[in-house]
Short mmCIF file of N, CA, C and O in Angstrom, two decimals:
data_model
loop_
_atom_site.label_atom_id
_atom_site.label_comp_id
_atom_site.label_asym_id
_atom_site.label_seq_id
_atom_site.Cartn_x
_atom_site.Cartn_y
_atom_site.Cartn_z
N MET P 188 0.56 -1.41 -0.34
CA MET P 188 -0.01 -0.44 0.03
C MET P 188 1.12 1.37 -0.21
O MET P 188 1.47 1.31 0.91
N ASP P 189 0.74 2.24 -1.65
CA ASP P 189 1.32 4.01 -0.69
C ASP P 189 0.41 4.87 -0.16
O ASP P 189 -0.55 5.39 -1.10
N LEU P 190 0.36 4.47 0.55
CA LEU P 190 -0.49 5.66 1.75
C LEU P 190 0.68 6.80 1.53
O LEU P 190 1.89 6.87 2.06
N GLN P 191 -0.09 7.74 1.11
CA GLN P 191 0.44 9.25 1.55
C GLN P 191 -0.07 9.87 2.64
O GLN P 191 -0.88 9.39 2.21
N PHE P 192 0.38 10.15 3.71
CA PHE P 192 0.00 11.61 4.44
C PHE P 192 -0.19 12.45 4.22
O PHE P 192 1.00 13.18 3.09
N ILE P 193 -1.48 13.24 3.87
CA ILE P 193 -1.58 14.59 3.48
C ILE P 193 -2.04 15.88 4.24
O ILE P 193 -1.15 17.04 4.33
N GLY P 194 -2.70 15.59 5.66
CA GLY P 194 -2.88 15.54 7.14
C GLY P 194 -3.51 16.15 7.77
O GLY P 194 -4.39 14.53 7.46
N ILE P 195 -3.03 16.97 9.32
CA ILE P 195 -4.32 16.22 10.26
C ILE P 195 -5.31 17.80 10.71
O ILE P 195 -4.56 18.90 10.32
N ASP P 196 -6.11 17.22 11.58
CA ASP P 196 -6.83 18.60 11.74
C ASP P 196 -5.83 19.88 12.87
O ASP P 196 -5.13 19.27 13.20
N PRO P 197 -6.02 20.56 11.88
CA PRO P 197 -4.67 21.84 12.44
C PRO P 197 -5.34 22.11 14.16
O PRO P 197 -4.49 22.02 14.85
N ASN P 198 -6.98 21.78 14.36
CA ASN P 198 -7.42 21.70 15.95
C ASN P 198 -6.88 20.79 16.65
O ASN P 198 -7.98 20.82 17.82
N THR P 199 -6.45 20.06 16.26
CA THR P 199 -6.07 18.22 16.97
C THR P 199 -6.11 18.57 18.06
O THR P 199 -4.32 19.38 18.85
N GLY P 200 -6.53 17.85 19.14
CA GLY P 200 -5.98 17.97 20.35
C GLY P 200 -6.03 16.60 21.37
O GLY P 200 -6.24 15.41 20.21
N ASP P 201 -6.30 16.08 22.20
CA ASP P 201 -6.27 15.22 23.11
C ASP P 201 -7.73 14.20 22.06
O ASP P 201 -8.86 14.72 22.34
N GLY P 202 -7.23 12.81 21.66
CA GLY P 202 -8.44 12.30 21.21
C GLY P 202 -9.11 12.72 20.08
O GLY P 202 -10.23 12.19 18.99
N GLU P 203 -8.32 14.23 19.62
CA GLU P 203 -9.04 14.14 17.76
C GLU P 203 -8.24 14.39 17.05
O GLU P 203 -7.45 15.02 16.86
N SER P 204 -8.15 13.88 15.64
CA SER P 204 -7.75 13.61 14.62
C SER P 204 -8.24 12.98 13.74
O SER P 204 -7.26 12.01 13.10
N PRO P 205 -8.70 14.20 12.57
CA PRO P 205 -9.26 14.10 11.35
C PRO P 205 -7.66 13.73 11.08
O PRO P 205 -7.05 14.80 10.83
N THR P 206 -7.82 12.48 9.64
CA THR P 206 -6.97 13.22 8.99
C THR P 206 -6.94 12.69 7.95
O THR P 206 -8.34 12.07 7.30
N VAL P 207 -6.54 12.83 6.43
CA VAL P 207 -6.41 12.34 4.94
C VAL P 207 -4.74 12.24 5.11
O VAL P 207 -4.09 12.59 5.03
N TRP P 208 -5.80 11.14 4.01
CA TRP P 208 -4.25 10.10 3.23
C TRP P 208 -4.63 9.88 1.98
O TRP P 208 -5.57 10.26 1.68
N VAL P 209 -3.58 9.80 1.71
CA VAL P 209 -3.73 9.90 0.52
C VAL P 209 -3.29 7.89 0.02
O VAL P 209 -2.12 7.69 -0.07
N ASP P 210 -4.08 7.20 -1.21
CA ASP P 210 -3.39 5.31 -1.62
C ASP P 210 -3.52 5.99 -2.97
O ASP P 210 -4.35 5.12 -4.00
N GLN P 211 -2.17 5.59 -3.70
CA GLN P 211 -1.77 6.36 -4.85
C GLN P 211 -1.74 5.14 -5.42
O GLN P 211 -2.28 4.87 -6.67
N GLU P 212 -1.87 4.00 -4.96
CA GLU P 212 -2.31 2.26 -5.69
C GLU P 212 -3.54 1.93 -6.19
O GLU P 212 -4.19 1.73 -6.65
N LYS P 213 -4.00 2.35 -5.84
CA LYS P 213 -5.50 2.28 -5.37
C LYS P 213 -6.21 3.59 -5.22
O LYS P 213 -7.67 3.33 -6.57
N GLU P 214 -6.30 4.79 -6.25
CA GLU P 214 -5.99 6.30 -6.06
C GLU P 214 -7.64 6.27 -5.93
O GLU P 214 -8.43 6.68 -6.11
N GLU P 215 -7.41 6.23 -3.77
CA GLU P 215 -8.37 6.78 -3.23
C GLU P 215 -8.19 7.00 -2.10
O GLU P 215 -6.94 7.80 -1.94
N LEU P 216 -8.75 8.61 -1.91
CA LEU P 216 -8.63 9.26 -0.55
C LEU P 216 -8.80 8.42 0.58
O LEU P 216 -9.92 7.91 0.47
N VAL P 217 -7.79 8.94 1.37
CA VAL P 217 -8.40 7.95 2.29
C VAL P 217 -8.75 8.53 3.42
O VAL P 217 -7.60 9.46 4.09
N LEU P 218 -9.78 9.21 4.71
CA LEU P 218 -10.46 9.87 6.20
C LEU P 218 -10.10 9.43 7.29
O LEU P 218 -11.37 8.15 7.29
N GLN P 219 -9.90 9.62 7.67
CA GLN P 219 -10.26 9.33 9.72
C GLN P 219 -11.39 10.56 9.88
O GLN P 219 -10.34 11.63 9.60
N GLY P 220 -12.33 10.44 10.19
CA GLY P 220 -13.08 11.37 10.80
C GLY P 220 -14.14 11.01 12.19
O GLY P 220 -13.47 9.37 12.55
N TRP P 221 -14.36 11.71 12.49
CA TRP P 221 -15.52 11.83 13.59
C TRP P 221 -16.61 10.65 13.73
O TRP P 221 -17.18 10.91 12.19
N LYS P 222 -17.32 9.89 14.27
CA LYS P 222 -17.99 9.00 14.38
C LYS P 222 -19.47 9.61 14.37
O LYS P 222 -19.22 11.66 15.04
N PRO P 223 -20.46 9.74 13.39
CA PRO P 223 -21.67 10.55 13.42
C PRO P 223 -21.71 10.77 14.57
O PRO P 223 -22.06 9.39 15.05
N SER P 224 -23.04 11.20 14.79
CA SER P 224 -24.17 10.97 16.53
C SER P 224 -25.73 10.03 15.19
O SER P 224 -25.44 9.60 14.51
N LEU P 225 -26.15 8.83 15.86
CA LEU P 225 -27.16 8.56 15.76
C LEU P 225 -27.88 9.10 14.63
O LEU P 225 -28.28 8.22 14.04
N GLN P 226 -28.64 10.20 15.27
CA GLN P 226 -29.15 11.02 14.23
C GLN P 226 -28.39 10.74 13.10
O GLN P 226 -29.47 11.24 12.40
N LEU P 227 -27.52 11.93 12.79
CA LEU P 227 -26.79 11.95 11.57
C LEU P 227 -26.83 11.02 10.47
O LEU P 227 -27.05 11.00 9.83
N GLU P 228 -26.43 9.67 11.73
CA GLU P 228 -26.40 8.78 11.06
C GLU P 228 -27.61 7.96 10.21
O GLU P 228 -27.87 7.68 9.04
N ALA P 229 -28.74 8.51 11.02
CA ALA P 229 -29.98 8.19 10.92
C ALA P 229 -30.41 8.69 9.27
O ALA P 229 -31.49 8.15 8.69
N ALA P 230 -30.76 9.68 9.95
CA ALA P 230 -30.54 10.76 8.67
C ALA P 230 -29.96 10.48 6.95
O ALA P 230 -30.80 10.22 6.10
N CYS P 231 -28.53 9.77 7.56
CA CYS P 231 -27.24 9.79 5.92
C CYS P 231 -28.30 8.62 5.11
O CYS P 231 -28.47 8.36 4.62
N ALA P 232 -28.32 7.66 6.38
CA ALA P 232 -29.90 5.70 6.00
C ALA P 232 -30.49 6.04 5.06
O ALA P 232 -30.87 5.44 4.44
N GLU P 233 -31.60 7.39 5.98
CA GLU P 233 -32.74 7.50 4.99
C GLU P 233 -32.48 8.24 3.56
O GLU P 233 -33.39 8.18 3.02
N PHE P 234 -31.80 8.80 3.59
CA PHE P 234 -31.35 9.56 2.51
C PHE P 234 -31.80 8.72 1.10
O PHE P 234 -31.06 7.78 0.98
N GLU P 235 -32.26 9.35 0.23
CA GLU P 235 -33.18 8.65 -1.21
C GLU P 235 -32.28 9.15 -2.08
O GLU P 235 -31.77 10.42 -2.72
N VAL P 236 -31.41 8.64 -2.93
CA VAL P 236 -30.42 8.63 -4.16
C VAL P 236 -31.00 7.76 -5.49
O VAL P 236 -31.12 6.59 -4.57
N PRO P 237 -31.51 8.69 -6.34
CA PRO P 237 -32.63 7.84 -7.91
C PRO P 237 -31.15 6.83 -7.61
O PRO P 237 -30.14 6.82 -7.63
N GLY P 238 -31.92 5.41 -8.00
CA GLY P 238 -31.31 4.40 -8.72
C GLY P 238 -29.90 3.99 -7.44
O GLY P 238 -29.30 2.93 -7.64
N HIS P 239 -30.18 4.20 -5.55
CA HIS P 239 -29.68 3.51 -4.67
C HIS P 239 -30.50 3.41 -3.64
O HIS P 239 -31.07 4.01 -3.61
N ALA P 240 -30.27 2.00 -3.28
CA ALA P 240 -30.41 1.87 -2.12
C ALA P 240 -30.78 2.73 -0.80
O ALA P 240 -30.02 3.26 -0.51
N LYS P 241 -31.82 2.59 -0.17
CA LYS P 241 -31.70 3.49 1.15
C LYS P 241 -30.75 2.58 1.88
O LYS P 241 -30.79 1.75 2.00
N GLY P 242 -29.85 3.09 2.94
CA GLY P 242 -29.38 2.85 4.39
C GLY P 242 -27.46 3.28 3.60
O GLY P 242 -27.57 3.25 2.90
N ILE P 243 -27.79 1.90 4.70
CA ILE P 243 -25.40 2.56 4.76
C ILE P 243 -24.94 1.08 4.35
O ILE P 243 -25.38 0.36 5.65
N PRO P 244 -24.78 0.21 3.43
CA PRO P 244 -24.29 -0.58 3.19
C PRO P 244 -22.87 -1.00 4.72
O PRO P 244 -22.05 -0.31 5.47
N ASP P 245 -22.80 -1.88 5.29
CA ASP P 245 -22.26 -3.30 6.67
C ASP P 245 -20.14 -2.44 5.33
O ASP P 245 -19.71 -2.36 6.85
N HIS P 246 -20.15 -2.83 4.62
CA HIS P 246 -18.68 -1.75 4.06
C HIS P 246 -18.36 -0.47 4.27
O HIS P 246 -17.53 -0.47 4.07
N GLU P 247 -19.16 0.00 4.05
CA GLU P 247 -19.09 1.59 4.10
C GLU P 247 -19.54 2.59 5.64
O GLU P 247 -20.00 1.22 6.70
N ALA P 248 -18.85 3.48 5.77
CA ALA P 248 -19.31 4.15 6.83
C ALA P 248 -19.84 5.64 6.90
O ALA P 248 -19.25 6.30 5.34
N VAL P 249 -20.42 6.49 7.49
CA VAL P 249 -20.79 8.03 7.46
C VAL P 249 -19.68 8.41 8.47
O VAL P 249 -19.56 8.09 9.43
N ILE P 250 -18.82 9.61 8.47
CA ILE P 250 -17.74 9.99 9.00
C ILE P 250 -17.83 12.18 9.23
O ILE P 250 -18.36 11.92 7.66
N ARG P 251 -17.59 12.31 9.80
CA ARG P 251 -17.50 13.65 9.82
C ARG P 251 -16.26 14.43 10.09
O ARG P 251 -15.13 13.84 10.21
N ILE P 252 -16.13 15.24 8.62
CA ILE P 252 -14.65 16.10 9.10
C ILE P 252 -14.92 17.96 9.11
O ILE P 252 -15.78 17.95 8.40
N PRO P 253 -14.18 18.50 9.45
CA PRO P 253 -14.26 19.61 9.92
C PRO P 253 -13.79 20.38 8.81
O PRO P 253 -13.07 20.11 7.77
N ALA P 254 -15.04 21.33 8.08
CA ALA P 254 -14.80 22.67 6.18
C ALA P 254 -13.12 22.33 7.19
O ALA P 254 -12.61 23.05 5.90
N ARG P 255 -12.84 23.06 7.53
CA ARG P 255 -11.58 23.61 7.67
C ARG P 255 -10.25 22.42 7.06
O ARG P 255 -8.99 23.12 6.82
N MET P 256 -10.69 22.01 7.34
CA MET P 256 -9.86 20.22 6.46
C MET P 256 -10.09 20.44 4.59
O MET P 256 -9.33 20.08 4.06
N MET P 257 -11.48 21.68 4.13
CA MET P 257 -10.72 21.16 2.98
C MET P 257 -9.60 22.11 2.26
O MET P 257 -9.23 20.91 1.50
N PRO P 258 -8.38 22.72 2.67
CA PRO P 258 -7.57 22.48 2.03
C PRO P 258 -6.57 21.14 1.56
O PRO P 258 -6.25 21.13 0.95
N MET P 259 -6.82 20.46 2.70
CA MET P 259 -5.73 19.13 2.72
C MET P 259 -7.35 18.14 1.68
O MET P 259 -6.01 17.86 0.82
N ILE P 260 -8.15 18.23 2.03
CA ILE P 260 -8.54 16.87 0.87
C ILE P 260 -8.33 17.79 -0.60
O ILE P 260 -7.96 16.87 -1.36
N ARG P 261 -8.39 18.94 -0.84
CA ARG P 261 -8.44 19.93 -1.76
C ARG P 261 -6.93 19.25 -2.54
O ARG P 261 -6.53 18.77 -3.60
N GLU P 262 -5.93 19.16 -1.28
CA GLU P 262 -4.25 18.73 -1.75
C GLU P 262 -4.55 17.34 -2.91
O GLU P 262 -3.81 16.76 -2.84
N ALA P 263 -5.38 16.53 -1.62
CA ALA P 263 -5.63 15.15 -1.58
C ALA P 263 -5.66 14.82 -3.29
O ALA P 263 -5.31 13.81 -3.90
N CYS P 264 -7.01 15.46 -3.07
CA CYS P 264 -7.62 15.25 -4.67
C CYS P 264 -6.84 15.90 -5.71
O CYS P 264 -6.00 15.22 -6.77
N ASP P 265 -5.44 16.26 -5.19
CA ASP P 265 -4.55 17.22 -6.47
C ASP P 265 -3.48 16.27 -6.52
O ASP P 265 -2.91 16.29 -7.60
N VAL P 266 -4.07 15.62 -5.84
CA VAL P 266 -1.87 14.34 -5.43
C VAL P 266 -2.97 13.47 -6.60
O VAL P 266 -2.04 12.90 -7.49
N LEU P 267 -3.63 12.62 -6.87
CA LEU P 267 -4.70 11.68 -6.78
C LEU P 267 -5.00 12.33 -9.03
O LEU P 267 -5.56 11.34 -9.54
N ASP P 268 -4.94 13.45 -9.04
CA ASP P 268 -5.32 13.94 -10.11
C ASP P 268 -4.02 14.16 -11.08
O ASP P 268 -4.04 14.17 -12.39
N ARG P 269 -2.08 14.29 -10.63
CA ARG P 269 -2.01 13.85 -11.39
C ARG P 269 -1.55 12.54 -12.47
O ARG P 269 -1.86 11.90 -11.74
N PRO P 270 -1.11 13.22 -13.54
CA PRO P 270 -1.05 11.75 -14.55
C PRO P 270 -0.14 10.91 -14.28
O PRO P 270 -0.06 9.55 -14.35
N ASP P 271 1.07 10.87 -13.65
CA ASP P 271 1.88 10.82 -13.36
C ASP P 271 2.38 9.77 -12.08
O ASP P 271 2.48 8.57 -12.05
N ILE P 272 0.50 9.25 -11.31
CA ILE P 272 0.82 8.46 -10.58
C ILE P 272 -0.68 6.98 -11.26
O ILE P 272 -0.48 5.82 -10.52
N ARG P 273 -0.90 7.85 -13.17
CA ARG P 273 -2.44 5.83 -13.62
C ARG P 273 -0.91 6.01 -14.28
O ARG P 273 -0.32 6.08 -14.48
#
């Protein structure tokens, strides 16, 4: 696995560490975030998208990432968009 660290929440404190990585081999963003409240997870599970079943599959998860991390997520997208990794 070719995991590249991009950044961690600048407001990280004890037990708070939302993080962004890129898996260049699989061409994926890898995000560590906060677990949602039961209410948020239920709302996401009930959200209906055309052509997609309601619910959250067992192999997927809802996570929360603070908006202040958007620059890191953009950087991770830029890394994946580089032609030299494809």
